Short mmCIF file of C-alpha atoms in Angstrom, two decimals:
data_model
loop_
_atom_site.label_atom_id
_atom_site.label_comp_id
_atom_site.label_asym_id
_atom_site.label_seq_id
_atom_site.Cartn_x
_atom_site.Cartn_y
_atom_site.Cartn_z
CA MET A 1241 0.00 0.00 0.00
CA SER A 1242 2.87 2.36 0.63
CA ARG A 1243 4.96 3.83 -2.14
CA ASP A 1244 7.92 1.73 -0.96
CA ASP A 1245 6.87 -1.26 -3.06
CA ARG A 1246 5.47 0.05 -6.30
CA GLN A 1247 7.89 -1.83 -8.51
CA PHE A 1248 7.01 -5.46 -9.13
CA PRO A 1249 8.70 -8.38 -10.90
CA THR A 1250 8.13 -8.52 -14.61
CA ASP A 1251 9.62 -11.96 -15.27
CA GLY A 1252 7.84 -15.33 -15.23
CA ARG A 1253 7.11 -15.06 -11.52
CA SER A 1254 4.64 -12.26 -12.20
CA LEU A 1255 2.14 -14.78 -13.60
CA SER A 1256 1.96 -16.64 -10.29
CA LEU A 1257 1.71 -13.38 -8.38
CA ILE A 1258 -1.20 -12.29 -10.54
CA ALA A 1259 -2.92 -15.62 -9.95
CA ILE A 1260 -2.38 -15.34 -6.20
CA ALA A 1261 -3.71 -11.78 -6.21
CA GLY A 1262 -6.82 -12.84 -8.09
CA LEU A 1263 -7.38 -15.76 -5.75
CA ILE A 1264 -6.91 -13.61 -2.65
CA ALA A 1265 -9.26 -10.91 -3.82
CA GLY A 1266 -11.77 -13.40 -5.14
CA VAL A 1267 -11.99 -15.46 -1.97
CA ILE A 1268 -12.09 -12.43 0.31
CA LEU A 1269 -14.62 -10.46 -1.68
CA ILE A 1270 -16.88 -13.44 -2.38
CA SER A 1271 -16.83 -14.28 1.33
CA SER A 1272 -17.81 -10.70 2.05
CA LEU A 1273 -20.71 -10.92 -0.36
CA LEU A 1274 -21.91 -14.16 1.20
CA LYS A 1275 -21.73 -12.72 4.71
CA ALA A 1276 -23.57 -9.59 3.67
CA GLY A 1277 -26.76 -11.26 2.53
CA ASP A 1278 -27.82 -14.41 0.72
CA ASP A 1279 -26.79 -18.02 1.30
CA SER A 1280 -25.00 -18.26 -2.01
CA LEU A 1281 -23.28 -16.03 -4.50
CA LEU A 1282 -25.59 -17.34 -7.19
CA CYS A 1283 -28.56 -15.93 -5.30
CA SER A 1284 -26.83 -12.57 -5.09
CA ILE A 1285 -26.15 -12.58 -8.81
CA ALA A 1286 -29.74 -13.60 -9.54
CA LYS A 1287 -31.03 -10.69 -7.51
CA SER A 1288 -28.68 -8.30 -9.25
CA ARG A 1289 -30.08 -9.40 -12.63
CA SER A 1290 -33.65 -8.61 -11.61
CA GLN A 1291 -32.69 -5.30 -9.98
CA PRO A 1292 -30.30 -2.84 -11.68
CA ILE A 1293 -27.06 -2.27 -9.76
CA ASN A 1294 -26.41 1.35 -8.90
CA ALA A 1295 -23.01 2.55 -10.09
CA PHE A 1296 -22.05 3.44 -6.50
CA SER A 1297 -23.71 0.54 -4.68
CA ASP A 1298 -21.82 -1.80 -2.36
CA MET A 1299 -22.36 -4.71 -4.76
CA GLU A 1300 -21.02 -2.74 -7.70
CA THR A 1301 -17.97 -1.61 -5.75
CA GLN A 1302 -17.19 -5.17 -4.66
CA LEU A 1303 -17.69 -6.68 -8.10
CA ARG A 1304 -15.54 -4.02 -9.73
CA ALA A 1305 -12.81 -4.73 -7.20
CA LEU A 1306 -13.07 -8.46 -7.87
CA VAL A 1307 -12.74 -7.97 -11.62
CA HIS A 1308 -9.89 -5.50 -11.11
CA TYR A 1309 -7.76 -7.90 -9.07
CA ALA A 1310 -8.60 -10.89 -11.23
CA THR A 1311 -7.28 -9.10 -14.30
CA SER A 1312 -4.61 -6.80 -12.87
CA LYS A 1313 -0.88 -7.20 -13.46
CA ARG A 1314 -0.23 -5.54 -10.09
CA THR A 1315 -0.49 -7.39 -6.79
CA PRO A 1316 -1.30 -6.05 -3.31
CA GLN A 1317 1.72 -5.22 -1.17
CA GLN A 1318 0.64 -7.53 1.65
CA ASN A 1319 0.52 -11.30 1.35
CA TYR A 1320 -2.49 -13.53 1.97
CA GLY A 1321 -1.75 -14.09 5.65
CA GLU A 1322 -1.25 -10.40 6.35
CA ILE A 1323 -4.39 -9.39 4.46
CA SER A 1324 -6.41 -12.00 6.33
CA VAL A 1325 -5.60 -10.42 9.70
CA THR A 1326 -7.30 -7.15 8.80
CA TYR A 1327 -10.03 -8.87 6.82
CA ASN A 1328 -11.10 -10.95 9.82
CA VAL A 1329 -11.48 -7.80 11.93
CA LEU A 1330 -13.39 -6.02 9.17
CA ARG A 1331 -15.84 -8.93 8.97
CA ASN A 1332 -16.72 -8.47 12.63
CA ARG A 1333 -16.65 -4.65 12.79
CA ASN A 1334 -18.24 -3.77 9.46
CA PRO A 1335 -19.56 -1.16 8.94
CA CYS A 1336 -16.82 0.81 10.63
CA ASN A 1337 -14.54 3.80 10.33
CA PHE A 1338 -11.36 2.57 8.66
CA LEU A 1339 -8.35 4.90 8.30
CA VAL A 1340 -5.58 3.80 5.96
CA PHE A 1341 -2.19 5.51 5.77
CA GLY A 1342 -1.10 4.85 2.21
CA LEU A 1343 -2.78 4.52 -1.15
CA GLY A 1344 -1.74 1.59 -3.29
CA TYR A 1345 -2.63 -1.45 -5.32
CA ASP A 1346 -4.70 -2.92 -2.48
CA SER A 1347 -6.80 0.20 -1.82
CA ARG A 1348 -9.74 -0.98 -3.93
CA MET A 1349 -9.86 -4.15 -1.89
CA TRP A 1350 -9.90 -2.39 1.49
CA ASN A 1351 -12.55 0.02 0.27
CA ALA A 1352 -14.75 -2.83 -0.99
CA LEU A 1353 -14.39 -4.80 2.24
CA ASN A 1354 -15.99 -2.04 4.31
CA PRO A 1355 -19.40 -1.61 2.64
CA GLN A 1356 -21.58 1.05 4.27
CA GLY A 1357 -18.64 2.11 6.42
CA LYS A 1358 -16.22 5.00 6.04
CA THR A 1359 -12.84 4.14 4.51
CA LEU A 1360 -10.38 7.01 4.12
CA PHE A 1361 -6.90 6.91 2.60
CA LEU A 1362 -4.08 9.36 3.35
CA GLU A 1363 -1.21 9.65 0.87
CA GLU A 1364 1.78 11.99 0.56
CA ASP A 1365 2.09 12.05 -3.24
CA GLN A 1366 -0.55 14.09 -5.08
CA LYS A 1367 0.39 12.67 -8.49
CA TRP A 1368 -0.01 9.15 -7.16
CA VAL A 1369 -3.41 10.01 -5.67
CA ASP A 1370 -4.56 11.40 -9.01
CA ASN A 1371 -3.30 8.29 -10.79
CA VAL A 1372 -5.11 5.87 -8.46
CA LEU A 1373 -8.37 7.82 -8.44
CA LYS A 1374 -8.53 7.82 -12.23
CA GLY A 1375 -9.16 4.09 -12.13
CA ALA A 1376 -11.07 4.00 -8.86
CA PRO A 1377 -13.12 7.19 -8.41
CA GLU A 1378 -15.14 5.59 -5.61
CA ILE A 1379 -12.10 5.73 -3.29
CA ARG A 1380 -11.90 8.66 -0.86
CA ALA A 1381 -8.36 9.94 -0.38
CA TYR A 1382 -6.53 13.04 0.81
CA THR A 1383 -3.01 14.20 0.05
CA VAL A 1384 -1.21 15.06 3.30
CA ASN A 1385 2.16 16.49 4.32
CA TYR A 1386 4.44 15.15 7.04
CA ARG A 1387 6.79 17.24 9.21
CA THR A 1388 9.31 14.50 9.92
CA GLN A 1389 12.17 12.68 8.22
CA LEU A 1390 13.35 9.17 8.92
CA LYS A 1391 16.83 10.36 9.88
CA GLU A 1392 15.26 12.26 12.81
CA ALA A 1393 13.90 9.13 14.49
CA ASP A 1394 16.29 9.15 17.46
CA ASP A 1395 15.88 12.89 18.02
CA LEU A 1396 12.10 12.56 17.88
CA LEU A 1397 12.11 9.96 20.64
CA ASN A 1398 14.22 12.26 22.81
CA HIS A 1399 11.88 15.14 21.98
CA PHE A 1400 8.86 13.08 23.07
CA ARG A 1401 10.38 12.43 26.48
CA THR A 1402 11.01 16.12 27.18
CA GLU A 1403 8.08 17.88 25.48
CA PRO A 1404 5.03 18.14 27.80
CA SER A 1405 2.56 18.33 24.88
CA CYS A 1406 3.71 14.87 23.73
CA LEU A 1407 3.15 13.10 27.04
CA PRO A 1408 0.22 10.67 27.32
CA SER A 1409 -1.84 12.79 29.69
CA ASN A 1410 -1.55 15.88 27.45
CA ALA A 1411 -1.20 14.48 23.95
CA SER A 1412 -3.54 15.73 21.27
CA LEU A 1413 -3.18 16.11 17.52
CA ARG A 1414 -5.04 19.04 15.96
CA GLY A 1415 -3.01 22.21 16.41
CA ASN A 1416 -0.38 20.56 18.59
CA ASP A 1417 2.59 22.19 16.87
CA GLN A 1418 4.78 21.87 19.95
CA CYS A 1419 4.88 18.08 19.70
CA LYS A 1420 6.81 17.19 16.56
CA LEU A 1421 5.28 13.71 16.52
CA ALA A 1422 1.70 14.98 16.36
CA LEU A 1423 0.12 14.96 12.89
CA THR A 1424 -1.03 18.53 12.34
CA GLY A 1425 -2.50 20.34 9.34
CA PHE A 1426 -4.51 17.32 8.21
CA PRO A 1427 -8.12 17.51 6.88
CA ASP A 1428 -10.81 18.08 9.50
CA GLU A 1429 -12.32 14.67 8.75
CA PHE A 1430 -9.15 13.04 10.04
CA TYR A 1431 -9.59 14.67 13.46
CA ASP A 1432 -13.39 14.67 13.67
CA THR A 1433 -13.84 10.93 13.03
CA GLU A 1434 -13.31 8.30 15.69
CA TRP A 1435 -11.48 5.53 13.83
CA ASP A 1436 -12.24 1.89 14.62
CA LEU A 1437 -9.42 0.49 12.48
CA ILE A 1438 -6.15 2.21 11.57
CA MET A 1439 -3.78 0.69 9.06
CA ILE A 1440 -0.23 2.05 8.86
CA ASP A 1441 1.46 1.19 5.59
CA ALA A 1442 2.76 4.66 4.78
CA PRO A 1443 4.39 7.12 4.44
CA ARG A 1444 7.69 6.06 2.90
CA GLY A 1445 10.27 4.89 5.37
CA TYR A 1446 13.14 3.34 3.48
CA PHE A 1447 15.60 6.25 3.01
CA ALA A 1448 16.91 8.98 5.30
CA GLU A 1449 14.94 11.89 3.84
CA ALA A 1450 11.66 9.98 3.69
CA PRO A 1451 8.96 11.06 6.18
CA GLY A 1452 9.12 7.77 8.05
CA ARG A 1453 6.22 6.42 10.11
CA MET A 1454 7.26 7.81 13.50
CA ALA A 1455 4.55 10.49 13.68
CA VAL A 1456 1.88 8.18 12.27
CA ILE A 1457 2.57 5.52 14.90
CA PHE A 1458 2.54 8.11 17.69
CA SER A 1459 -0.66 9.73 16.40
CA ALA A 1460 -2.42 6.37 16.02
CA ALA A 1461 -1.64 5.68 19.68
CA VAL A 1462 -3.03 9.09 20.69
CA MET A 1463 -6.24 8.56 18.71
CA ALA A 1464 -6.70 5.10 20.19
CA ARG A 1465 -6.17 6.32 23.76
CA ASN A 1466 -8.59 9.22 23.23
CA ARG A 1467 -11.34 6.94 21.95
CA LYS A 1468 -14.78 7.70 23.41
CA GLY A 1469 -16.83 5.01 21.70
CA PHE A 1470 -17.30 1.36 22.50
CA GLY A 1471 -14.48 -1.13 22.21
CA VAL A 1472 -10.81 -1.00 21.34
CA THR A 1473 -9.04 0.59 18.39
CA HIS A 1474 -7.46 -1.93 16.02
CA VAL A 1475 -4.10 -0.75 14.70
CA PHE A 1476 -2.33 -2.68 11.93
CA LEU A 1477 1.33 -1.83 11.33
CA HIS A 1478 3.09 -3.16 8.24
CA ASP A 1479 6.85 -3.47 7.62
CA VAL A 1480 7.71 -4.30 11.22
CA ASP A 1481 10.88 -5.93 9.96
CA ARG A 1482 12.29 -2.41 9.80
CA LYS A 1483 14.06 -0.96 12.83
CA VAL A 1484 12.13 2.30 13.18
CA GLU A 1485 8.68 0.75 12.78
CA LYS A 1486 9.45 -1.86 15.42
CA ARG A 1487 11.03 0.62 17.83
CA PHE A 1488 8.22 3.18 17.68
CA ALA A 1489 5.54 0.48 17.85
CA THR A 1490 7.12 -0.83 21.03
CA GLU A 1491 7.26 2.69 22.47
CA PHE A 1492 3.75 3.87 21.60
CA LEU A 1493 1.49 0.99 20.51
CA CYS A 1494 2.79 -1.28 23.30
CA LYS A 1495 3.71 -4.94 23.14
CA LYS A 1496 1.06 -5.73 25.76
CA TYR A 1497 -1.60 -4.75 23.21
CA LEU A 1498 -0.07 -6.81 20.40
CA VAL A 1499 -2.58 -9.58 19.68
CA LYS A 1500 -1.32 -11.02 16.39
CA SER A 1501 1.84 -11.11 14.32
CA VAL A 1502 1.80 -12.46 10.76
CA GLY A 1503 4.69 -11.94 8.37
CA ARG A 1504 5.60 -8.26 8.45
CA LEU A 1505 2.29 -7.20 10.03
CA TRP A 1506 1.52 -6.51 13.71
CA HIS A 1507 -2.05 -6.18 14.94
CA PHE A 1508 -2.69 -4.19 18.13
CA GLU A 1509 -5.91 -3.78 20.10
CA ILE A 1510 -5.55 -0.56 22.08
CA PRO A 1511 -8.10 0.38 24.75
CA PRO A 1512 -9.10 3.95 25.63
CA ALA A 1513 -6.89 5.71 28.18
CA ASP A 1514 -9.44 5.38 30.99
CA LYS A 1515 -9.02 1.61 30.73
CA ASN A 1516 -5.24 1.85 30.57
CA THR A 1517 -3.65 1.54 34.02
CA SER A 1518 -0.59 3.51 32.93
CA SER A 1519 -2.53 6.46 31.46
CA ASP A 1520 -1.19 8.93 34.02
CA GLY A 1521 2.46 7.97 33.59
CA PRO A 1522 5.14 9.63 31.46
CA ARG A 1523 5.13 6.77 28.92
CA PHE A 1524 2.51 5.20 26.69
CA CYS A 1525 3.47 1.63 27.63
#
């Protein structure tokens, strides 16, 4: 989903990757259709023949996504096991508010798997957003700017420990310019929505001048702790094989809330701060 992995093999292996992608999308989306209504896909198709499908209906969005992945030469950045982790949560929480950092080849799938919910994508590259939306206008996405660079990771951790506006009891996001890890200047919808699921697969974090995911991980933790609604916030962090992702996840998302690890994906279930026994301390974990 991030821009880190937008180049894919073009040799003979691509054929198997395309087949896997089609299988993944097909199984997941068909399962979603079955869960949503009738006892069989054939019944769903029969109904669709007798009743015209609206261009923006859930069924149309899901079927378009299925056809897209079955015929695409591009494969999602996550593998089947990693995708299944988020999919299983979406099945139980749908419809929900799903925030995705990163816009990529799997965005159509995530959008289709949350029918009647709100799925919002945040991406740093305006040209890439325009390119994706040309083929998938049903996707909702914003272009955002980050204040950090990957090479600042160590300094940002030190800053967190000495800046009062970053501490758990004071941390907020909108307008918090004092805390360099807080995501500021984002669209109002980002702050005004209470997110049930947050996927972190962006921004870029593979070279020194890239934004890195430090601020995103911190801000996801703040949003989860400030949750007012029922239940926990599910946070999915990809690329945990990288040093910075793993270090900041341990600092802010907390190993005690890690419920599943598959491949390069970690799944956290973070409760609101009033259910967190360490909410008044100087650290998140």
